[in-house]
């Protein structure tokens, strides 16, 4: 197996979810959301803390579980990735709600800092690029950075689901791969039997020829 390459088995590709950009973005959102809740939400009695952290964690974990379960069920992989996508959509709404409740703006394309924050979030997948910012940004800046990440991650989920659909069409699910493996095995056995039958006929012919020569001599 080449380094960095997925290994194929009869069950599909061995999961390598940590190399997926959508997983890396999801991991950043989990860590950012934890910091956000600690900085801007009450430490006790606010259900949003659990809801936001759970939505972020659920989104990330469903990528992991989808990759693992995808080894034996393509349909389960798609279902779990869809659940993960929905979890981050819920998280996005939580950040939007926070801004609205606190009379803070959701940055759009007309905002002078919109393009810069989107570009930064698009280029950076590692927590090291965010952890210092997470301690310095205001609530407005923090939420809009998280929203940019949520939107970018959602598009990545969409692209990943299309990839899974394409892979299913090209490689099939577990049933199709098992059928192909069984068919290939049977074809190999049949081919070997034909080779043995041909060899047996040749040996019989040589034996008959030898007997004929000995009888004639």
Short mmCIF file of C-alpha atoms in Angstrom, two decimals:
data_model
loop_
_atom_site.label_atom_id
_atom_site.label_comp_id
_atom_site.label_asym_id
_atom_site.label_seq_id
_atom_site.Cartn_x
_atom_site.Cartn_y
_atom_site.Cartn_z
CA UNK A 1 0.00 0.00 0.00
CA UNK A 2 1.41 3.41 -0.97
CA UNK A 3 1.77 5.97 1.77
CA UNK A 4 -1.22 8.32 1.82
CA UNK A 5 -3.29 6.05 -0.43
CA UNK A 6 -6.53 4.37 0.53
CA UNK A 7 -6.33 0.56 0.57
CA UNK A 8 -9.06 -1.33 -1.22
CA UNK A 9 -10.76 -4.36 0.31
CA UNK A 10 -13.80 -6.35 -0.76
CA UNK A 11 -15.72 -4.10 1.63
CA UNK A 12 -14.52 -0.87 0.02
CA UNK A 13 -11.87 1.67 0.86
CA UNK A 14 -10.22 1.67 4.26
CA UNK A 15 -11.31 4.93 5.86
CA UNK A 16 -8.77 7.76 5.97
CA UNK A 17 -11.14 10.46 7.20
CA UNK A 18 -8.46 12.68 8.77
CA UNK A 19 -7.19 13.60 5.31
CA UNK A 20 -10.61 14.86 4.25
CA UNK A 21 -10.79 18.67 4.20
CA UNK A 22 -14.41 18.49 5.31
CA UNK A 23 -13.31 16.58 8.42
CA UNK A 24 -10.53 19.07 9.13
CA UNK A 25 -12.97 21.99 8.86
CA UNK A 26 -15.42 20.11 11.08
CA UNK A 27 -12.75 19.59 13.73
CA UNK A 28 -11.98 23.31 13.74
CA UNK A 29 -15.68 24.08 14.20
CA UNK A 30 -15.88 21.72 17.19
CA UNK A 31 -12.98 23.49 18.91
CA UNK A 32 -14.20 26.97 17.96
CA UNK A 33 -17.67 26.26 19.29
CA UNK A 34 -16.27 25.11 22.61
CA UNK A 35 -14.32 28.37 22.94
CA UNK A 36 -17.33 30.43 21.85
CA UNK A 37 -19.59 28.88 24.48
CA UNK A 38 -17.00 29.47 27.21
CA UNK A 39 -16.39 33.07 26.18
CA UNK A 40 -19.84 34.34 25.24
CA UNK A 41 -22.49 32.13 26.87
CA UNK A 42 -23.34 31.69 30.56
CA UNK A 43 -21.46 28.80 32.20
CA UNK A 44 -24.66 27.43 33.76
CA UNK A 45 -28.33 27.24 32.86
CA UNK A 46 -28.10 28.02 29.14
CA UNK A 47 -29.20 25.09 26.97
CA UNK A 48 -27.43 26.59 23.96
CA UNK A 49 -24.08 25.47 25.39
CA UNK A 50 -25.00 21.80 25.19
CA UNK A 51 -26.93 22.23 21.93
CA UNK A 52 -24.12 23.99 20.09
CA UNK A 53 -21.37 21.70 21.35
CA UNK A 54 -23.47 18.63 20.57
CA UNK A 55 -24.31 19.86 17.05
CA UNK A 56 -20.63 20.50 16.29
CA UNK A 57 -19.46 17.20 17.73
CA UNK A 58 -22.27 15.25 16.02
CA UNK A 59 -21.33 16.79 12.67
CA UNK A 60 -17.70 15.71 13.03
CA UNK A 61 -18.39 12.27 14.45
CA UNK A 62 -20.82 11.39 11.68
CA UNK A 63 -18.03 11.92 9.15
CA UNK A 64 -15.89 9.46 11.11
CA UNK A 65 -18.68 6.91 11.53
CA UNK A 66 -19.71 7.34 7.90
CA UNK A 67 -16.19 6.53 6.70
CA UNK A 68 -15.97 3.49 8.96
CA UNK A 69 -19.45 2.14 8.21
CA UNK A 70 -18.91 2.86 4.52
CA UNK A 71 -16.60 -0.15 4.42
CA UNK A 72 -19.64 -2.41 4.64
CA UNK A 73 -22.58 -0.19 3.65
CA UNK A 74 -22.48 2.58 1.08
CA UNK A 75 -26.03 3.60 1.99
CA UNK A 76 -25.14 3.92 5.68
CA UNK A 77 -22.15 6.09 4.78
CA UNK A 78 -24.32 8.47 2.77
CA UNK A 79 -26.94 8.57 5.55
CA UNK A 80 -24.39 9.38 8.24
CA UNK A 81 -22.67 12.06 6.17
CA UNK A 82 -26.08 13.64 5.56
CA UNK A 83 -26.74 13.63 9.31
CA UNK A 84 -23.37 15.31 9.85
CA UNK A 85 -24.23 17.97 7.29
CA UNK A 86 -27.58 18.63 8.99
CA UNK A 87 -25.85 19.00 12.37
CA UNK A 88 -23.62 21.77 11.05
CA UNK A 89 -26.62 23.46 9.48
CA UNK A 90 -28.17 23.52 12.96
CA UNK A 91 -24.94 24.95 14.35
CA UNK A 92 -25.00 27.66 11.69
CA UNK A 93 -28.49 28.68 12.80
CA UNK A 94 -27.33 28.86 16.42
CA UNK A 95 -24.61 31.35 15.49
CA UNK A 96 -27.07 33.36 13.40
CA UNK A 97 -29.57 33.39 16.28
CA UNK A 98 -26.90 34.67 18.66
CA UNK A 99 -26.18 37.61 16.37
CA UNK A 100 -29.85 38.43 15.95
CA UNK A 101 -30.60 38.24 19.68
CA UNK A 102 -27.72 40.58 20.43
CA UNK A 103 -28.50 43.00 17.57
CA UNK A 104 -25.25 42.18 15.82
CA UNK A 105 -24.97 42.01 12.01
CA UNK A 106 -24.54 38.92 9.89
CA UNK A 107 -21.83 39.91 7.45
CA UNK A 108 -22.77 39.67 3.78
CA UNK A 109 -20.86 40.36 0.57
CA UNK A 110 -21.23 44.10 1.08
CA UNK A 111 -19.42 44.04 4.41
CA UNK A 112 -15.82 45.34 4.07
CA UNK A 113 -14.37 42.33 5.93
CA UNK A 114 -16.54 39.64 4.33
CA UNK A 115 -14.15 38.61 1.53
CA UNK A 116 -11.13 38.48 3.85
CA UNK A 117 -12.79 36.27 6.46
CA UNK A 118 -14.18 33.90 3.81
CA UNK A 119 -10.78 33.67 2.12
CA UNK A 120 -9.06 32.99 5.45
CA UNK A 121 -11.52 30.26 6.40
CA UNK A 122 -11.32 28.67 2.97
CA UNK A 123 -7.52 28.44 3.05
CA UNK A 124 -7.01 27.29 6.65
CA UNK A 125 -8.00 23.83 7.86
CA UNK A 126 -5.82 23.56 10.95
CA UNK A 127 -6.78 24.61 14.48
CA UNK A 128 -3.44 26.40 14.93
CA UNK A 129 -4.66 29.04 12.46
CA UNK A 130 -7.70 29.81 14.64
CA UNK A 131 -6.88 29.23 18.30
CA UNK A 132 -5.29 32.64 18.94
CA UNK A 133 -8.02 34.45 17.01
CA UNK A 134 -10.65 32.60 19.01
CA UNK A 135 -9.41 34.29 22.19
CA UNK A 136 -9.23 37.79 20.70
CA UNK A 137 -12.22 38.27 18.40
CA UNK A 138 -15.35 40.06 19.52
CA UNK A 139 -18.65 38.15 19.57
CA UNK A 140 -19.61 39.69 16.22
CA UNK A 141 -16.29 38.77 14.61
CA UNK A 142 -16.27 35.31 16.16
CA UNK A 143 -19.78 34.43 15.00
CA UNK A 144 -19.18 35.64 11.48
CA UNK A 145 -15.95 33.66 11.24
CA UNK A 146 -17.82 30.57 12.47
CA UNK A 147 -20.62 31.24 9.99
CA UNK A 148 -18.11 31.45 7.14
CA UNK A 149 -16.69 28.10 8.20
CA UNK A 150 -20.18 26.61 8.44
CA UNK A 151 -21.05 27.73 4.91
CA UNK A 152 -17.75 26.48 3.49
CA UNK A 153 -18.10 23.17 5.32
CA UNK A 154 -21.64 22.77 3.99
CA UNK A 155 -20.38 23.13 0.42
CA UNK A 156 -17.69 20.57 1.19
CA UNK A 157 -20.34 18.18 2.49
CA UNK A 158 -22.23 18.66 -0.76
CA UNK A 159 -19.12 17.87 -2.79
CA UNK A 160 -18.28 14.86 -0.64
CA UNK A 161 -21.77 13.42 -1.06
CA UNK A 162 -21.45 13.78 -4.83
CA UNK A 163 -18.12 11.95 -4.62
CA UNK A 164 -19.74 9.11 -2.66
CA UNK A 165 -22.52 8.88 -5.24
CA UNK A 166 -19.96 8.75 -8.08
CA UNK A 167 -17.93 6.09 -6.26
CA UNK A 168 -21.03 3.98 -5.69
CA UNK A 169 -21.90 4.16 -9.40
CA UNK A 170 -18.37 3.20 -10.45
CA UNK A 171 -17.54 0.59 -7.78
CA UNK A 172 -20.94 -0.48 -6.47
CA UNK A 173 -21.90 -1.26 -2.91
CA UNK A 174 -20.84 -4.23 -0.82
CA UNK A 175 -23.30 -6.57 -2.57
CA UNK A 176 -22.00 -5.62 -5.99
CA UNK A 177 -18.36 -6.01 -4.89
CA UNK A 178 -19.02 -9.39 -3.29
CA UNK A 179 -20.80 -10.56 -6.44
CA UNK A 180 -17.85 -9.41 -8.55
CA UNK A 181 -15.42 -11.18 -6.21
CA UNK A 182 -17.41 -14.42 -6.30
CA UNK A 183 -17.76 -14.20 -10.07
CA UNK A 184 -14.04 -13.63 -10.47
CA UNK A 185 -13.25 -16.55 -8.16
CA UNK A 186 -15.56 -18.89 -10.08
CA UNK A 187 -14.13 -17.75 -13.39
CA UNK A 188 -10.64 -18.46 -12.08
CA UNK A 189 -11.64 -21.96 -10.97
CA UNK A 190 -13.31 -22.67 -14.32
CA UNK A 191 -10.25 -21.45 -16.20
CA UNK A 192 -7.96 -23.67 -14.13
CA UNK A 193 -10.22 -26.68 -14.70
CA UNK A 194 -10.11 -26.11 -18.45
CA UNK A 195 -6.32 -25.91 -18.31
CA UNK A 196 -6.15 -29.17 -16.33
CA UNK A 197 -8.52 -30.92 -18.74
CA UNK A 198 -6.38 -29.83 -21.69
CA UNK A 199 -3.25 -31.01 -19.90
CA UNK A 200 -4.90 -34.33 -19.10
CA UNK A 201 -5.86 -34.86 -22.77
CA UNK A 202 -2.31 -34.06 -23.87
CA UNK A 203 -0.84 -36.53 -21.37
CA UNK A 204 -3.30 -39.23 -22.42
CA UNK A 205 -2.37 -38.67 -26.07
CA UNK A 206 1.33 -38.89 -25.25
CA UNK A 207 0.71 -42.07 -23.24
CA UNK A 208 -1.18 -43.68 -26.12
CA UNK A 209 1.57 -42.73 -28.54
CA UNK A 210 4.19 -44.26 -26.22
CA UNK A 211 2.17 -47.50 -25.92
CA UNK A 212 1.83 -47.65 -29.72
CA UNK A 213 5.56 -47.26 -30.21
CA UNK A 214 6.37 -49.89 -27.59
CA UNK A 215 3.88 -52.32 -29.16
CA UNK A 216 5.36 -51.73 -32.60
CA UNK A 217 8.90 -52.21 -31.35
#
